[in-house]
Coordinates of C-alpha atoms and ligand atoms in Angstrom, one line a residue:
M1 CA -85.3 98.9 -97.2
P2 CA -82.4 99.0 -99.7
E3 CA -82.6 101.7 -102.3
H4 CA -82.4 99.4 -105.3
K5 CA -85.4 97.4 -104.2
K6 CA -88.8 98.0 -105.8
L7 CA -91.7 98.8 -103.5
R8 CA -94.3 95.9 -103.6
V9 CA -97.6 97.7 -103.6
A10 CA -101.1 96.3 -103.2
V11 CA -104.0 98.5 -104.4
I12 CA -107.1 98.2 -102.2
G13 CA -110.3 99.4 -103.9
C14 CA -110.4 99.3 -107.7
G15 CA -113.2 101.8 -108.4
M16 CA -113.1 105.1 -110.1
I17 CA -109.9 106.7 -108.7
H18 CA -107.7 103.6 -108.8
V19 CA -107.3 104.1 -112.5
E20 CA -105.4 107.3 -112.0
H21 CA -103.2 105.6 -109.4
M22 CA -102.4 102.7 -111.7
Q23 CA -101.5 105.1 -114.5
G24 CA -99.2 106.9 -112.0
Y25 CA -97.6 103.6 -111.0
A26 CA -97.1 102.7 -114.7
E27 CA -94.8 105.7 -114.9
L28 CA -93.0 104.7 -111.7
K29 CA -92.4 101.1 -112.9
D30 CA -88.7 101.4 -112.0
K31 CA -89.6 101.9 -108.3
V32 CA -92.9 100.1 -108.0
E33 CA -94.2 96.6 -108.5
I34 CA -98.0 96.1 -108.2
V35 CA -98.3 92.8 -106.4
A36 CA -102.1 92.6 -105.7
A37 CA -105.4 94.2 -106.3
V38 CA -108.3 94.0 -103.9
D39 CA -112.0 94.7 -104.6
R40 CA -115.2 93.1 -103.4
K41 CA -116.6 93.4 -106.9
R42 CA -115.4 90.7 -109.3
E43 CA -115.9 92.9 -112.3
C44 CA -113.5 95.5 -110.9
L45 CA -110.8 92.9 -110.4
E46 CA -111.2 91.5 -113.9
A47 CA -110.8 95.1 -115.3
V48 CA -107.5 95.4 -113.4
R49 CA -106.4 92.0 -114.7
D50 CA -107.3 92.8 -118.3
K51 CA -105.9 96.4 -118.3
W52 CA -102.7 95.9 -116.2
G53 CA -101.9 92.2 -116.7
L54 CA -102.1 91.2 -113.1
P55 CA -102.3 87.4 -112.7
E56 CA -105.4 85.8 -111.3
N57 CA -103.5 84.9 -108.1
A58 CA -102.9 88.6 -107.4
L59 CA -106.7 89.4 -107.3
F60 CA -108.4 89.3 -103.9
A61 CA -112.0 90.0 -102.7
D62 CA -110.8 91.1 -99.2
W63 CA -107.8 92.8 -97.8
D64 CA -107.2 90.4 -94.8
T65 CA -106.6 87.5 -97.1
M66 CA -104.4 89.6 -99.4
L67 CA -102.3 90.9 -96.5
A68 CA -101.7 87.4 -95.2
E69 CA -101.0 85.8 -98.5
V70 CA -99.1 88.5 -100.5
R71 CA -97.4 90.3 -97.5
P72 CA -96.9 93.5 -99.6
D73 CA -94.5 96.3 -98.5
A74 CA -97.2 98.9 -98.9
V75 CA -100.9 99.4 -99.6
D76 CA -102.6 102.2 -101.6
L77 CA -106.2 102.7 -100.2
C78 CA -108.7 103.8 -102.9
L79 CA -111.6 102.7 -100.8
P80 CA -114.7 104.6 -99.8
N81 CA -114.1 107.0 -97.0
Y82 CA -115.7 105.0 -94.2
E83 CA -113.2 102.1 -94.9
H84 CA -110.0 104.1 -94.8
F85 CA -109.6 103.6 -91.1
P86 CA -110.2 99.8 -90.7
A87 CA -108.2 99.1 -93.9
A88 CA -105.3 101.3 -92.8
M89 CA -105.2 99.9 -89.3
D90 CA -105.1 96.3 -90.6
A91 CA -102.4 97.2 -93.2
I92 CA -100.3 98.9 -90.5
A93 CA -100.7 95.9 -88.2
A94 CA -99.4 93.8 -91.1
G95 CA -96.3 96.0 -91.3
C96 CA -97.3 97.9 -94.5
H97 CA -96.7 101.6 -95.4
V98 CA -100.1 103.2 -96.3
Y99 CA -101.1 105.7 -99.0
C100 CA -104.6 106.7 -98.1
E101 CA -106.9 108.6 -100.5
K102 CA -108.5 111.8 -99.1
P103 CA -110.0 112.4 -96.5
L104 CA -107.6 110.5 -94.2
G105 CA -110.5 109.2 -92.0
M106 CA -114.1 110.0 -91.1
N107 CA -113.0 112.2 -88.2
A108 CA -110.0 113.4 -86.3
A109 CA -110.1 110.6 -83.8
E110 CA -109.6 108.0 -86.6
C111 CA -106.8 110.0 -88.1
E112 CA -105.0 110.2 -84.7
K113 CA -105.2 106.4 -84.3
M114 CA -103.9 105.8 -87.8
I115 CA -101.0 108.3 -87.3
A116 CA -100.0 106.8 -83.9
A117 CA -100.2 103.2 -85.3
A118 CA -97.9 104.1 -88.3
K119 CA -95.5 106.0 -86.0
A120 CA -95.3 103.0 -83.6
K121 CA -94.1 100.8 -86.5
N122 CA -92.0 103.4 -88.2
L123 CA -94.2 103.2 -91.4
K124 CA -95.0 106.0 -93.8
L125 CA -98.6 107.1 -93.8
A126 CA -99.6 109.6 -96.6
V127 CA -102.8 111.3 -97.3
G128 CA -104.0 111.7 -100.9
F129 CA -104.3 115.3 -101.8
Q130 CA -102.5 116.5 -104.9
Q131 CA -102.9 120.2 -105.6
E132 CA -99.6 120.7 -103.9
Y133 CA -98.1 119.3 -107.0
C134 CA -99.8 121.7 -109.4
P135 CA -97.3 124.3 -110.7
S136 CA -99.7 127.1 -110.2
T137 CA -99.9 126.2 -106.5
E138 CA -96.1 126.1 -106.4
V139 CA -95.9 129.6 -107.9
L140 CA -98.2 131.0 -105.1
V141 CA -96.2 129.2 -102.4
N142 CA -93.0 130.7 -103.8
A143 CA -94.7 134.1 -103.8
R144 CA -95.7 133.8 -100.2
N145 CA -92.2 132.7 -99.2
A146 CA -90.7 135.7 -101.0
G147 CA -93.1 138.0 -99.1
F148 CA -95.1 139.0 -102.2
F149 CA -98.5 139.0 -100.3
G150 CA -97.2 140.6 -97.1
E151 CA -99.5 139.8 -94.2
L152 CA -102.2 137.4 -95.3
R153 CA -105.7 139.0 -94.8
S154 CA -108.4 137.0 -96.4
V155 CA -109.2 134.1 -98.8
H156 CA -112.5 133.4 -100.6
G157 CA -112.5 129.9 -102.0
S158 CA -115.2 128.0 -104.0
L159 CA -115.6 124.4 -105.0
L160 CA -119.1 124.4 -106.3
R161 CA -120.9 122.1 -108.6
R162 CA -124.2 123.0 -110.1
R163 CA -125.5 119.4 -110.4
G164 CA -122.6 117.3 -109.4
T165 CA -123.5 114.5 -107.0
P166 CA -121.4 111.6 -108.0
N167 CA -123.6 108.9 -109.5
W168 CA -121.3 106.1 -108.3
G169 CA -119.9 105.0 -104.9
T170 CA -121.0 106.2 -101.6
Y171 CA -121.0 110.0 -101.9
Y172 CA -124.7 110.3 -101.2
S173 CA -124.4 109.0 -97.7
R174 CA -123.2 110.8 -94.5
E175 CA -122.6 107.5 -92.7
L176 CA -120.4 106.2 -95.5
G177 CA -118.4 109.5 -95.7
G178 CA -120.1 111.3 -98.5
G179 CA -121.2 114.9 -99.1
P180 CA -119.4 117.8 -100.6
V181 CA -117.6 118.8 -97.4
L182 CA -115.8 115.5 -96.9
D183 CA -115.5 114.8 -100.6
I184 CA -114.4 118.0 -102.3
L185 CA -114.1 120.9 -99.8
V186 CA -111.3 118.9 -98.3
H187 CA -109.2 119.5 -101.4
L188 CA -109.9 123.2 -101.4
L189 CA -109.1 123.6 -97.7
D190 CA -105.9 121.6 -98.4
V191 CA -104.7 123.8 -101.2
I192 CA -105.6 127.1 -99.5
T193 CA -103.9 126.2 -96.2
H194 CA -100.9 124.9 -98.1
V195 CA -100.5 128.2 -100.0
C196 CA -101.1 130.1 -96.7
G197 CA -98.4 128.1 -94.8
R198 CA -100.7 125.9 -92.8
P199 CA -101.8 128.5 -90.2
E200 CA -103.2 127.4 -86.9
P201 CA -107.1 127.6 -87.0
A202 CA -108.7 129.5 -84.1
R203 CA -112.4 129.4 -84.6
L204 CA -115.0 128.8 -87.3
S205 CA -118.7 128.8 -88.1
A206 CA -120.6 126.9 -90.8
S207 CA -124.0 126.3 -92.3
Y208 CA -125.2 123.3 -94.3
F209 CA -128.3 123.4 -96.6
Y210 CA -130.1 120.2 -97.3
G211 CA -133.0 118.8 -99.4
E212 CA -132.5 119.1 -103.2
G213 CA -130.5 115.9 -103.5
K214 CA -133.4 113.9 -102.1
N215 CA -135.4 114.7 -105.3
P216 CA -134.8 112.8 -108.4
C217 CA -133.2 115.1 -111.0
D218 CA -135.7 116.7 -113.3
V219 CA -133.3 118.9 -115.4
F220 CA -130.8 118.0 -118.1
C221 CA -127.3 117.4 -116.6
S222 CA -124.4 115.2 -117.2
A223 CA -125.0 112.8 -114.3
P224 CA -128.7 113.1 -113.2
D225 CA -128.9 109.5 -111.8
W226 CA -127.4 109.8 -108.3
N227 CA -128.9 107.9 -105.5
S228 CA -131.6 110.4 -104.5
R229 CA -133.5 107.8 -102.5
D230 CA -130.8 107.4 -99.9
Y231 CA -129.3 110.9 -100.2
N232 CA -128.8 112.5 -96.7
V233 CA -125.8 114.8 -97.2
E234 CA -125.7 118.5 -97.6
D235 CA -126.4 120.1 -101.0
L236 CA -124.4 123.2 -100.1
A237 CA -122.2 124.2 -97.2
V238 CA -120.6 127.6 -96.4
A239 CA -117.9 128.2 -93.7
Q240 CA -115.8 130.9 -92.3
I241 CA -112.5 130.0 -90.5
T242 CA -110.5 132.5 -88.5
F243 CA -106.9 131.5 -88.0
R244 CA -104.6 132.6 -85.1
N245 CA -102.5 134.8 -87.4
G246 CA -105.7 136.9 -88.2
L247 CA -106.3 135.3 -91.7
V248 CA -110.0 134.9 -92.5
V249 CA -110.9 132.1 -94.9
Q250 CA -114.4 131.9 -96.4
L251 CA -115.4 128.7 -98.1
E252 CA -118.4 127.4 -100.1
T253 CA -118.9 124.0 -101.6
S254 CA -121.8 122.2 -103.2
Y255 CA -123.0 119.1 -105.1
I256 CA -126.2 121.0 -106.0
N257 CA -126.5 124.7 -106.4
H258 CA -127.9 127.4 -108.7
I259 CA -124.9 129.0 -110.2
R260 CA -123.9 130.1 -113.6
E261 CA -121.1 127.5 -114.3
D262 CA -121.2 123.8 -114.2
C263 CA -118.3 123.8 -111.7
V264 CA -116.3 126.5 -110.0
Y265 CA -113.0 125.6 -108.3
D266 CA -110.9 128.6 -107.3
F267 CA -109.8 130.8 -104.5
K268 CA -108.9 134.5 -104.3
L269 CA -106.2 135.5 -101.7
S270 CA -105.6 139.0 -100.5
G271 CA -102.7 140.2 -98.4
A272 CA -101.5 143.6 -97.3
K273 CA -99.0 143.8 -100.2
G274 CA -100.4 141.6 -102.9
G275 CA -103.1 139.2 -104.0
A276 CA -103.7 136.2 -106.2
W277 CA -106.3 134.2 -108.0
W278 CA -105.8 130.4 -108.0
R279 CA -107.8 128.6 -110.6
N280 CA -107.9 124.8 -110.8
G281 CA -105.9 123.6 -113.8
K282 CA -105.1 127.1 -115.0
A283 CA -102.2 129.5 -114.5
P284 CA -102.7 131.8 -111.5
E285 CA -102.9 135.7 -111.6
L286 CA -101.0 137.8 -109.1
Y287 CA -101.8 141.3 -108.2
A288 CA -99.6 144.1 -106.8
D289 CA -98.7 147.7 -107.1
R290 CA -95.5 148.3 -109.1
F291 CA -94.0 151.4 -110.8
G292 CA -97.0 153.5 -109.8
A293 CA -99.5 151.1 -111.3
M294 CA -101.8 148.3 -110.2
M295 CA -100.3 145.4 -112.0
N296 CA -101.8 142.0 -112.9
I297 CA -99.0 139.4 -113.3
T298 CA -99.4 136.0 -115.1
P299 CA -96.8 133.4 -115.7
A300 CA -95.7 133.3 -119.4
Y301 CA -95.1 129.5 -119.1
L302 CA -95.9 126.7 -116.7
P303 CA -95.4 123.0 -117.1
S304 CA -98.4 120.8 -117.4
L305 CA -101.2 121.6 -114.9
G306 CA -103.0 118.2 -115.5
R307 CA -104.1 115.6 -113.0
P308 CA -101.9 112.7 -114.4
D309 CA -98.8 114.7 -113.5
M310 CA -100.1 115.6 -110.1
F311 CA -101.0 112.0 -109.3
R312 CA -97.7 110.7 -110.6
R313 CA -95.8 113.2 -108.5
K314 CA -97.9 112.6 -105.4
L315 CA -97.4 108.8 -105.6
D316 CA -93.7 109.2 -106.4
N317 CA -93.3 111.2 -103.2
W318 CA -94.8 108.5 -101.1
V319 CA -93.0 105.6 -102.9
T320 CA -89.7 107.3 -102.6
A321 CA -90.3 108.0 -98.9
C322 CA -91.1 104.3 -98.4
L323 CA -88.0 103.1 -100.2
T324 CA -85.5 105.6 -98.9
G325 CA -87.0 107.1 -95.7
S326 CA -87.2 110.6 -97.2
A327 CA -89.8 113.0 -95.9
L328 CA -93.4 112.9 -97.1
M329 CA -94.9 116.0 -98.7
L330 CA -98.3 115.1 -97.3
P331 CA -97.9 112.9 -94.1
G332 CA -100.9 111.8 -92.1
E333 CA -100.5 114.8 -89.9
I334 CA -101.7 117.1 -92.7
G335 CA -104.8 114.8 -93.1
L336 CA -105.4 115.3 -89.4
Y337 CA -104.9 119.1 -89.5
I338 CA -107.5 119.3 -92.3
Q339 CA -109.8 116.8 -90.6
R340 CA -110.0 118.8 -87.3
M341 CA -111.4 121.7 -89.4
L342 CA -113.8 119.5 -91.2
D343 CA -115.1 118.0 -87.9
A344 CA -115.5 121.6 -86.5
I345 CA -117.4 122.6 -89.7
A346 CA -119.8 119.7 -89.3
L347 CA -120.3 120.5 -85.5
S348 CA -120.9 124.2 -86.2
A349 CA -123.4 123.4 -88.9
K350 CA -125.2 121.0 -86.6
S351 CA -125.2 123.2 -83.4
G352 CA -125.6 126.5 -85.2
K353 CA -122.8 127.9 -83.1
E354 CA -119.3 129.1 -83.6
V355 CA -116.7 126.4 -82.7
E356 CA -113.3 127.1 -81.0
L357 CA -110.5 125.0 -82.3
Ligands
LIG1 N1 -107.6 112.6 -104.9 C1 -108.7 112.8 -105.7 O1 -108.8 113.7 -106.4 C2 -109.9 111.8 -105.5 C3 -110.8 111.8 -106.5 C4 -111.9 110.8 -106.4 C5 -111.9 110.0 -105.3 N2 -110.9 110.1 -104.3 C6 -111.0 109.2 -103.1 O2 -110.8 107.9 -103.5 C7 -111.5 107.0 -102.7 C8 -112.3 106.1 -103.6 O3 -113.1 106.9 -104.3 P1 -113.8 106.3 -105.7 O4 -114.6 107.4 -106.4 O5 -112.8 105.6 -106.5 O6 -114.8 105.2 -105.1 P2 -115.5 103.9 -105.8 O7 -116.7 103.6 -105.1 O8 -115.6 104.2 -107.3 O9 -114.4 102.8 -105.6 C9 -114.2 102.1 -104.3 C10 -114.0 100.6 -104.6 O10 -113.8 100.0 -103.4 C11 -114.5 98.7 -103.4 N3 -114.7 98.3 -102.0 C12 -115.5 99.0 -101.1 N4 -115.4 98.3 -99.9 C13 -114.6 97.3 -100.1 C14 -114.1 96.3 -99.2 N5 -114.4 96.2 -97.9 N6 -113.2 95.4 -99.7 C15 -112.9 95.4 -101.0 N7 -113.3 96.4 -101.9 C16 -114.1 97.3 -101.4 C17 -115.7 99.0 -104.2 O11 -116.3 97.8 -104.7 C18 -115.2 100.0 -105.2 O12 -114.9 99.3 -106.5 C19 -112.4 107.9 -101.8 O13 -111.7 108.0 -100.5 C20 -112.4 109.2 -102.5 O14 -112.5 110.3 -101.6 C21 -109.9 111.0 -104.4

């Protein structure tokens, strides 16, 4: 594809997250033209038309018709998790590059098929994580590359919500790809393994705790009206992953949990020579011994740590890769690497046994 051409992108799924994608594309307007929007809900399409000025003939209720009529260069999948695989496979068959929101699929087998299909057609398949683009993450990656931490020993990561079951979409349903492990732990595992250099997992064990989400909410909270009738996902999950390099990562995630804060999203990393505390949306702290003292180090300045910047940067990386053939920061293979661990977490929780990877 010539470098001067804009990428003709169709957005499939116009629910909650597509707004942040459209805002990102608005800032990439020199490189991207949004040529279609797809959603089975008419009111979602009308909202896209009214906010972003898409013409009526660019709005579609299903992706098959859109792919045949519009023939976009690329699609951006903002669909519920259980529909990532069928939509990606259809789009790839139609010759489109694919940006797929996280998680890449429902399981590793789906991810493998998506990756193979894209590779066979020389198309770019990206997975929608974004913490790689947070400056505080970049600082920790730079610190690891400079040997600041020495040998990595342990990480303790939390992505806990006190009462945080989404009250829209399909997050209440295991069959539709919901639950805190697939929905939010996926981000935490992504950023931890990115900072740690994507080590090879060796074995893990996990436990899921169920039950509270089935009860209608009877306390004050910001989103009490989740679908408790059909809720069949875990309230809380804990896992421990041992990697081949000896690193041990402990993780906890919840939609419903009795904790002090409304939400905790952080991890503490310790190595033989140094440590760090990564906190979502905040500058990190680094710890090491210097000049005969135990020092706590914080950056005096970091650029914006906000989501809009991360979304613009992640979409820019994919758009540029589609237009120029440059490398993806987050190719499908990273989605598969994470998904294998998620599959093993679910298996261990179900079997009650440690799982070898
Ligand atoms: N990267 C992030 O930080 C982040 C944050 C939130 C959500 N997400 C991911 O984004 C994806 C979408 O999440 P959401 O919260 O926006 O969900 P959502 O339910 O709000 O939106 C999904 C939209 O897809 C439409 N849809 C569903 N099936 C369809 C079909 N077959 N044909 C046409 N339209 C269809 C629905 O009508 C809905 O409008 C999920 O994979 C989620 O994990 C990522």
